[in-house]
Amino acid sequence: MILSVMHPFIEFGFMRRALVACIALSLSATPLGIFLLLRRMSLVGDALSHAVLPGAAAGYLISGLSLVAMGTGGVIAGLSVALLSGAVSRCTPLREDASFAGFYLGSLALGVTLVSLRGSSVDLLHVLFGSLLAVDNPSIILVSGIAAGSLLILAVIYRPLVIDAFDPTFLRAQNRWTAPLVHGIFLILVVINLVAGFQVLGTLMCVGLMMLPAAAARFWSIRLPGTLAAAMVLAVVASFSGLMGSFYLSLPAGPAVVLSAAVLFFISILFGPCGGLFRSRGRFSGGKEKA
């Protein structure tokens, strides 16, 4: 049975490359999703995933399906939207979430328009939904490098990032420059990981692997280190099961991975030991019976 499960990854190189790329994203993107949830910025990840589209589309118009050009354009566009949204929210009465919404909707429309100017509907689908099974060695090197760098930087800023998530006033009282610096580095990490995910899962799917395991992990641990570990494990499980489903059921690989993450999210809601619906009912019923 183990051989039948592992057969696609033993037999086919494209399945192995897809799995390696997904595992790298699982280890680097999901911790960022945890901190987005802690900072009540869960929808910002979705906004930034759309914000990278015009930059990637501009790179596509200039160099075709070039990994370097589209990735560089995506980073520039994503960081521009993040900085502009933050500036607008600080200088005007508009809240940051509304500012992000306005910029990302405009970015999404601009990106689709740019791709449509030169490419076909197939090219547009490739940019929006990715091509997970077509991941090549340069893409794996890029994604793995981004994952390793992200984990290293996250380890460096971990303590101030945790303080900023739970008690930002205390962090600002210690040093008024620390909080904006940590926030800026954090947004840069989110954008870079979304660009790495865009190379694999597309702009519309990459945020799913970042946020769904992070949200599901809340039901498996009440401590932050345990939540981070649970999110990574859930993301790896979703990647493996999604690729298996895409191989045996002839499903598109990227959406299958995100759909697997969504299934794990709903399972966590129902059966998670830390607040799952059925576990909560069981404790309540047990307490009532004892009373």
mmCIF file of C-alpha atoms in Angstrom:
data_model
loop_
_atom_site.group_PDB
_atom_site.id
_atom_site.type_symbol
_atom_site.label_atom_id
_atom_site.label_comp_id
_atom_site.label_asym_id
_atom_site.label_seq_id
_atom_site.Cartn_x
_atom_site.Cartn_y
_atom_site.Cartn_z
ATOM 1 C CA MET A 1 0.000 0.000 0.000
ATOM 2 C CA ILE A 2 2.878 2.349 0.803
ATOM 3 C CA LEU A 3 4.334 1.699 -2.649
ATOM 4 C CA SER A 4 1.012 2.514 -4.305
ATOM 5 C CA VAL A 5 0.813 5.777 -2.358
ATOM 6 C CA MET A 6 4.390 6.762 -3.184
ATOM 7 C CA HIS A 7 4.283 5.448 -6.772
ATOM 8 C CA PRO A 8 3.550 8.817 -8.456
ATOM 9 C CA PHE A 9 6.484 10.473 -6.660
ATOM 10 C CA ILE A 10 8.861 7.554 -7.328
ATOM 11 C CA GLU A 11 7.909 7.176 -10.984
ATOM 12 C CA PHE A 12 7.479 10.755 -12.188
ATOM 13 C CA GLY A 13 9.956 13.594 -11.787
ATOM 14 C CA PHE A 14 7.328 16.308 -12.239
ATOM 15 C CA MET A 15 5.436 14.971 -9.211
ATOM 16 C CA ARG A 16 8.580 15.035 -7.094
ATOM 17 C CA ARG A 17 9.362 18.607 -8.138
ATOM 18 C CA ALA A 18 5.795 19.714 -7.394
ATOM 19 C CA LEU A 19 5.930 18.099 -3.944
ATOM 20 C CA VAL A 20 9.279 19.713 -3.085
ATOM 21 C CA ALA A 21 7.983 23.152 -4.145
ATOM 22 C CA CYS A 22 4.808 22.732 -2.070
ATOM 23 C CA ILE A 23 6.724 21.559 1.004
ATOM 24 C CA ALA A 24 9.059 24.571 0.758
ATOM 25 C CA LEU A 25 6.049 26.893 0.595
ATOM 26 C CA SER A 26 4.381 25.034 3.457
ATOM 27 C CA LEU A 27 7.354 25.607 5.738
ATOM 28 C CA SER A 28 7.792 29.318 4.975
ATOM 29 C CA ALA A 29 4.365 30.710 4.050
ATOM 30 C CA THR A 30 2.167 29.158 6.734
ATOM 31 C CA PRO A 31 4.018 30.756 9.701
ATOM 32 C CA LEU A 32 3.439 34.113 8.025
ATOM 33 C CA GLY A 33 -0.238 33.188 7.759
ATOM 34 C CA ILE A 34 -0.295 32.596 11.527
ATOM 35 C CA PHE A 35 1.022 36.088 12.193
ATOM 36 C CA LEU A 36 -1.422 37.586 9.690
ATOM 37 C CA LEU A 37 -4.224 35.998 11.697
ATOM 38 C CA LEU A 38 -2.775 37.210 15.011
ATOM 39 C CA ARG A 39 -2.546 40.753 13.650
ATOM 40 C CA ARG A 40 -6.106 40.544 12.261
ATOM 41 C CA MET A 41 -4.734 40.944 8.744
ATOM 42 C CA SER A 42 -5.922 37.659 7.261
ATOM 43 C CA LEU A 43 -7.488 39.338 4.215
ATOM 44 C CA VAL A 44 -4.334 41.371 3.588
ATOM 45 C CA GLY A 45 -2.663 38.203 2.340
ATOM 46 C CA ASP A 46 -5.415 37.772 -0.219
ATOM 47 C CA ALA A 47 -5.122 41.429 -1.227
ATOM 48 C CA LEU A 48 -1.356 41.190 -1.695
ATOM 49 C CA SER A 49 -1.680 37.974 -3.703
ATOM 50 C CA HIS A 50 -3.800 39.905 -6.202
ATOM 51 C CA ALA A 51 -1.504 42.925 -5.991
ATOM 52 C CA VAL A 52 1.445 41.011 -7.459
ATOM 53 C CA LEU A 53 -0.529 40.307 -10.649
ATOM 54 C CA PRO A 54 0.143 43.556 -12.586
ATOM 55 C CA GLY A 55 3.872 43.286 -11.926
ATOM 56 C CA ALA A 56 3.910 39.663 -13.020
ATOM 57 C CA ALA A 57 1.842 40.587 -16.079
ATOM 58 C CA ALA A 58 4.278 43.400 -16.952
ATOM 59 C CA GLY A 59 7.156 40.921 -16.710
ATOM 60 C CA TYR A 60 5.203 38.552 -18.935
ATOM 61 C CA LEU A 61 4.638 41.280 -21.539
ATOM 62 C CA ILE A 62 8.348 42.124 -21.582
ATOM 63 C CA SER A 63 9.947 38.675 -21.438
ATOM 64 C CA GLY A 64 7.176 36.115 -21.871
ATOM 65 C CA LEU A 65 6.930 33.327 -19.293
ATOM 66 C CA SER A 66 10.273 34.312 -17.724
ATOM 67 C CA LEU A 67 10.682 33.278 -14.085
ATOM 68 C CA VAL A 68 13.010 36.163 -13.221
ATOM 69 C CA ALA A 69 11.023 38.891 -15.010
ATOM 70 C CA MET A 70 7.632 37.853 -13.641
ATOM 71 C CA GLY A 71 8.987 37.315 -10.134
ATOM 72 C CA THR A 72 10.756 40.678 -10.062
ATOM 73 C CA GLY A 73 7.665 42.448 -11.371
ATOM 74 C CA GLY A 74 5.497 40.701 -8.802
ATOM 75 C CA VAL A 75 7.748 41.758 -5.900
ATOM 76 C CA ILE A 76 7.799 45.380 -7.066
ATOM 77 C CA ALA A 77 4.025 45.509 -7.543
ATOM 78 C CA GLY A 78 3.244 43.788 -4.242
ATOM 79 C CA LEU A 79 5.569 46.002 -2.208
ATOM 80 C CA SER A 80 4.246 49.118 -3.971
ATOM 81 C CA VAL A 81 0.666 48.267 -3.050
ATOM 82 C CA ALA A 82 1.650 47.456 0.558
ATOM 83 C CA LEU A 83 3.539 50.748 0.978
ATOM 84 C CA LEU A 84 0.891 52.846 -0.765
ATOM 85 C CA SER A 85 -1.896 51.293 1.306
ATOM 86 C CA GLY A 86 -0.014 51.951 4.515
ATOM 87 C CA ALA A 87 0.704 55.556 3.507
ATOM 88 C CA VAL A 88 -2.933 56.215 2.575
ATOM 89 C CA SER A 89 -4.203 54.747 5.862
ATOM 90 C CA ARG A 90 -1.779 56.927 7.865
ATOM 91 C CA CYS A 91 -2.396 60.170 5.963
ATOM 92 C CA THR A 92 -6.171 59.911 5.441
ATOM 93 C CA PRO A 93 -9.198 58.777 7.513
ATOM 94 C CA LEU A 94 -9.422 55.592 5.389
ATOM 95 C CA ARG A 95 -8.728 52.402 7.345
ATOM 96 C CA GLU A 96 -5.912 50.108 6.226
ATOM 97 C CA ASP A 97 -8.219 47.242 5.232
ATOM 98 C CA ALA A 98 -10.297 49.536 3.009
ATOM 99 C CA SER A 99 -7.122 50.979 1.495
ATOM 100 C CA PHE A 100 -5.825 47.484 0.707
ATOM 101 C CA ALA A 101 -9.180 46.548 -0.841
ATOM 102 C CA GLY A 102 -9.145 49.537 -3.168
ATOM 103 C CA PHE A 103 -5.579 48.975 -4.329
ATOM 104 C CA TYR A 104 -5.833 45.210 -4.777
ATOM 105 C CA LEU A 105 -9.054 45.379 -6.795
ATOM 106 C CA GLY A 106 -7.448 47.902 -9.119
ATOM 107 C CA SER A 107 -4.292 45.787 -9.319
ATOM 108 C CA LEU A 108 -6.247 42.642 -10.153
ATOM 109 C CA ALA A 109 -8.120 44.366 -12.972
ATOM 110 C CA LEU A 110 -4.921 45.938 -14.320
ATOM 111 C CA GLY A 111 -3.050 42.633 -14.247
ATOM 112 C CA VAL A 112 -5.787 40.728 -16.104
ATOM 113 C CA THR A 113 -5.945 43.520 -18.678
ATOM 114 C CA LEU A 114 -2.168 43.456 -19.228
ATOM 115 C CA VAL A 115 -2.065 39.687 -19.697
ATOM 116 C CA SER A 116 -5.014 39.836 -22.111
ATOM 117 C CA LEU A 117 -3.256 42.462 -24.273
ATOM 118 C CA ARG A 118 -0.682 39.963 -25.487
ATOM 119 C CA GLY A 119 -1.535 36.513 -24.284
ATOM 120 C CA SER A 120 -4.323 34.008 -24.767
ATOM 121 C CA SER A 121 -6.823 32.694 -22.255
ATOM 122 C CA VAL A 122 -4.432 29.809 -21.586
ATOM 123 C CA ASP A 123 -1.686 32.242 -20.563
ATOM 124 C CA LEU A 124 -4.135 34.100 -18.331
ATOM 125 C CA LEU A 125 -5.150 30.866 -16.602
ATOM 126 C CA HIS A 126 -1.468 29.979 -16.134
ATOM 127 C CA VAL A 127 -0.815 33.288 -14.377
ATOM 128 C CA LEU A 128 -3.997 33.182 -12.259
ATOM 129 C CA PHE A 129 -4.002 29.506 -11.271
ATOM 130 C CA GLY A 130 -0.385 28.452 -11.787
ATOM 131 C CA SER A 131 1.026 25.303 -13.317
ATOM 132 C CA LEU A 132 2.146 23.185 -10.396
ATOM 133 C CA LEU A 133 3.043 20.082 -12.402
ATOM 134 C CA ALA A 134 5.218 22.153 -14.750
ATOM 135 C CA VAL A 135 7.553 23.358 -11.983
ATOM 136 C CA ASP A 136 11.153 23.134 -13.193
ATOM 137 C CA ASN A 137 14.485 23.084 -11.392
ATOM 138 C CA PRO A 138 15.044 26.899 -11.471
ATOM 139 C CA SER A 139 11.611 27.368 -9.890
ATOM 140 C CA ILE A 140 12.454 24.869 -7.137
ATOM 141 C CA ILE A 141 15.740 26.647 -6.444
ATOM 142 C CA LEU A 142 13.953 30.005 -6.261
ATOM 143 C CA VAL A 143 11.143 28.772 -4.006
ATOM 144 C CA SER A 144 13.536 26.862 -1.733
ATOM 145 C CA GLY A 145 15.844 29.874 -1.447
ATOM 146 C CA ILE A 146 12.938 32.154 -0.564
ATOM 147 C CA ALA A 147 11.686 29.621 1.993
ATOM 148 C CA ALA A 148 15.091 29.301 3.666
ATOM 149 C CA GLY A 149 15.642 33.067 3.726
ATOM 150 C CA SER A 150 12.136 33.707 5.061
ATOM 151 C CA LEU A 151 12.567 31.241 7.920
ATOM 152 C CA LEU A 152 15.919 32.769 8.835
ATOM 153 C CA ILE A 153 14.560 36.343 8.862
ATOM 154 C CA LEU A 154 11.441 35.224 10.723
ATOM 155 C CA ALA A 155 13.633 33.662 13.406
ATOM 156 C CA VAL A 156 15.525 36.961 13.779
ATOM 157 C CA ILE A 157 12.400 39.122 14.148
ATOM 158 C CA TYR A 158 10.308 36.476 15.945
ATOM 159 C CA ARG A 159 10.332 38.061 19.401
ATOM 160 C CA PRO A 160 9.411 41.644 18.375
ATOM 161 C CA LEU A 161 6.890 40.247 15.896
ATOM 162 C CA VAL A 162 5.140 38.293 18.660
ATOM 163 C CA ILE A 163 5.133 41.337 20.951
ATOM 164 C CA ASP A 164 3.754 43.502 18.149
ATOM 165 C CA ALA A 165 0.973 40.981 17.534
ATOM 166 C CA PHE A 166 -0.136 40.789 21.196
ATOM 167 C CA ASP A 167 0.883 44.150 22.683
ATOM 168 C CA PRO A 168 1.933 46.713 20.038
ATOM 169 C CA THR A 169 1.747 49.571 22.574
ATOM 170 C CA PHE A 170 4.475 47.972 24.690
ATOM 171 C CA LEU A 171 6.722 47.531 21.647
ATOM 172 C CA ARG A 172 6.276 51.178 20.635
ATOM 173 C CA ALA A 173 7.030 52.266 24.199
ATOM 174 C CA GLN A 174 10.345 50.399 24.084
ATOM 175 C CA ASN A 175 11.447 51.909 20.786
ATOM 176 C CA ARG A 176 9.206 53.864 18.440
ATOM 177 C CA TRP A 177 11.139 52.719 15.364
ATOM 178 C CA THR A 178 11.024 48.984 16.108
ATOM 179 C CA ALA A 179 7.317 48.436 15.387
ATOM 180 C CA PRO A 180 7.305 50.093 11.908
ATOM 181 C CA LEU A 181 10.540 48.296 10.994
ATOM 182 C CA VAL A 182 9.226 44.893 12.051
ATOM 183 C CA HIS A 183 5.918 45.556 10.287
ATOM 184 C CA GLY A 184 7.734 46.517 7.093
ATOM 185 C CA ILE A 185 9.984 43.446 7.162
ATOM 186 C CA PHE A 186 6.950 41.263 7.827
ATOM 187 C CA LEU A 187 5.063 42.673 4.819
ATOM 188 C CA ILE A 188 8.134 42.163 2.637
ATOM 189 C CA LEU A 189 8.276 38.512 3.713
ATOM 190 C CA VAL A 190 4.571 38.083 2.918
ATOM 191 C CA VAL A 191 4.988 39.605 -0.553
ATOM 192 C CA ILE A 192 8.088 37.550 -1.377
ATOM 193 C CA ASN A 193 6.418 34.308 -0.283
ATOM 194 C CA LEU A 194 3.310 35.151 -2.307
ATOM 195 C CA VAL A 195 5.533 35.717 -5.337
ATOM 196 C CA ALA A 196 7.164 32.332 -4.712
ATOM 197 C CA GLY A 197 3.709 30.784 -4.398
ATOM 198 C CA PHE A 198 2.597 32.560 -7.552
ATOM 199 C CA GLN A 199 5.342 30.762 -9.478
ATOM 200 C CA VAL A 200 3.840 27.453 -8.354
ATOM 201 C CA LEU A 201 0.126 27.878 -7.581
ATOM 202 C CA GLY A 202 -0.794 31.107 -9.370
ATOM 203 C CA THR A 203 -1.901 34.421 -7.916
ATOM 204 C CA LEU A 204 -5.382 33.239 -6.933
ATOM 205 C CA MET A 205 -4.327 29.958 -5.282
ATOM 206 C CA CYS A 206 -1.062 30.754 -3.483
ATOM 207 C CA VAL A 207 -2.763 32.561 -0.603
ATOM 208 C CA GLY A 208 -4.805 29.404 0.100
ATOM 209 C CA LEU A 209 -1.717 27.453 1.171
ATOM 210 C CA MET A 210 -0.680 30.388 3.354
ATOM 211 C CA MET A 211 -3.966 31.029 5.193
ATOM 212 C CA LEU A 212 -6.001 27.794 5.331
ATOM 213 C CA PRO A 213 -3.487 25.684 7.326
ATOM 214 C CA ALA A 214 -2.836 28.710 9.549
ATOM 215 C CA ALA A 215 -6.537 29.032 10.332
ATOM 216 C CA ALA A 216 -6.895 25.279 10.866
ATOM 217 C CA ALA A 217 -3.912 25.158 13.254
ATOM 218 C CA ARG A 218 -5.846 27.325 15.726
ATOM 219 C CA PHE A 219 -7.932 24.234 16.543
ATOM 220 C CA TRP A 220 -4.905 22.030 17.296
ATOM 221 C CA SER A 221 -2.906 24.097 19.768
ATOM 222 C CA ILE A 222 -3.436 27.062 22.071
ATOM 223 C CA ARG A 223 0.276 27.930 22.276
ATOM 224 C CA LEU A 224 2.009 29.838 19.502
ATOM 225 C CA PRO A 225 4.919 27.392 18.898
ATOM 226 C CA GLY A 226 2.457 24.501 18.729
ATOM 227 C CA THR A 227 0.202 26.464 16.378
ATOM 228 C CA LEU A 228 3.140 27.219 14.075
ATOM 229 C CA ALA A 229 4.171 23.550 14.015
ATOM 230 C CA ALA A 230 0.587 22.390 13.423
ATOM 231 C CA ALA A 231 0.182 24.833 10.537
ATOM 232 C CA MET A 232 3.312 23.538 8.830
ATOM 233 C CA VAL A 233 2.264 19.911 9.282
ATOM 234 C CA LEU A 234 -1.245 20.589 7.963
ATOM 235 C CA ALA A 235 0.189 22.414 4.940
ATOM 236 C CA VAL A 236 2.527 19.521 4.122
ATOM 237 C CA VAL A 237 -0.335 17.018 4.492
ATOM 238 C CA ALA A 238 -2.531 19.163 2.227
ATOM 239 C CA SER A 239 0.249 19.356 -0.367
ATOM 240 C CA PHE A 240 0.815 15.605 -0.386
ATOM 241 C CA SER A 241 -2.874 14.640 -0.418
ATOM 242 C CA GLY A 242 -3.706 17.289 -3.025
ATOM 243 C CA LEU A 243 -1.021 16.037 -5.394
ATOM 244 C CA MET A 244 -2.183 12.453 -4.835
ATOM 245 C CA GLY A 245 -5.745 13.455 -5.627
ATOM 246 C CA SER A 246 -4.682 15.338 -8.747
ATOM 247 C CA PHE A 247 -2.780 12.280 -10.004
ATOM 248 C CA TYR A 248 -5.385 9.589 -9.340
ATOM 249 C CA LEU A 249 -8.531 11.679 -9.935
ATOM 250 C CA SER A 250 -7.220 13.758 -12.855
ATOM 251 C CA LEU A 251 -7.765 17.057 -11.032
ATOM 252 C CA PRO A 252 -5.832 20.302 -11.600
ATOM 253 C CA ALA A 253 -2.914 20.109 -9.192
ATOM 254 C CA GLY A 254 -2.897 23.630 -7.699
ATOM 255 C CA PRO A 255 -6.613 23.802 -6.887
ATOM 256 C CA ALA A 256 -6.447 20.205 -5.588
ATOM 257 C CA VAL A 257 -3.779 21.205 -3.040
ATOM 258 C CA VAL A 258 -5.786 24.219 -1.868
ATOM 259 C CA LEU A 259 -8.968 22.131 -1.770
ATOM 260 C CA SER A 260 -7.186 19.596 0.433
ATOM 261 C CA ALA A 261 -6.173 22.432 2.743
ATOM 262 C CA ALA A 262 -9.816 23.557 2.853
ATOM 263 C CA VAL A 263 -10.937 20.020 3.751
ATOM 264 C CA LEU A 264 -8.405 19.925 6.602
ATOM 265 C CA PHE A 265 -9.692 23.314 7.731
ATOM 266 C CA PHE A 266 -13.279 22.025 7.984
ATOM 267 C CA ILE A 267 -12.122 18.838 9.723
ATOM 268 C CA SER A 268 -10.262 21.001 12.239
ATOM 269 C CA ILE A 269 -13.378 23.073 12.859
ATOM 270 C CA LEU A 270 -15.337 19.905 13.610
ATOM 271 C CA PHE A 271 -12.823 17.696 15.446
ATOM 272 C CA GLY A 272 -9.938 19.937 16.545
ATOM 273 C CA PRO A 273 -9.062 19.384 20.231
ATOM 274 C CA CYS A 274 -8.843 23.125 20.939
ATOM 275 C CA GLY A 275 -12.312 24.465 20.258
ATOM 276 C CA GLY A 276 -13.610 22.018 17.638
ATOM 277 C CA LEU A 277 -17.388 21.815 17.539
ATOM 278 C CA PHE A 278 -17.695 18.134 18.429
ATOM 279 C CA ARG A 279 -14.936 18.261 21.054
ATOM 280 C CA SER A 280 -16.610 21.267 22.704
ATOM 281 C CA ARG A 281 -19.969 19.493 22.743
ATOM 282 C CA GLY A 282 -18.353 16.391 24.182
ATOM 283 C CA ARG A 283 -16.792 18.351 27.056
ATOM 284 C CA PHE A 284 -20.073 20.129 27.712
ATOM 285 C CA SER A 285 -22.030 16.874 27.709
ATOM 286 C CA GLY A 286 -19.460 15.198 29.937
ATOM 287 C CA GLY A 287 -19.610 18.054 32.425
ATOM 288 C CA LYS A 288 -23.395 17.969 32.442
ATOM 289 C CA GLU A 289 -23.447 14.254 33.061
ATOM 290 C CA LYS A 290 -21.017 14.580 35.963
ATOM 291 C CA ALA A 291 -23.094 17.365 37.431
#
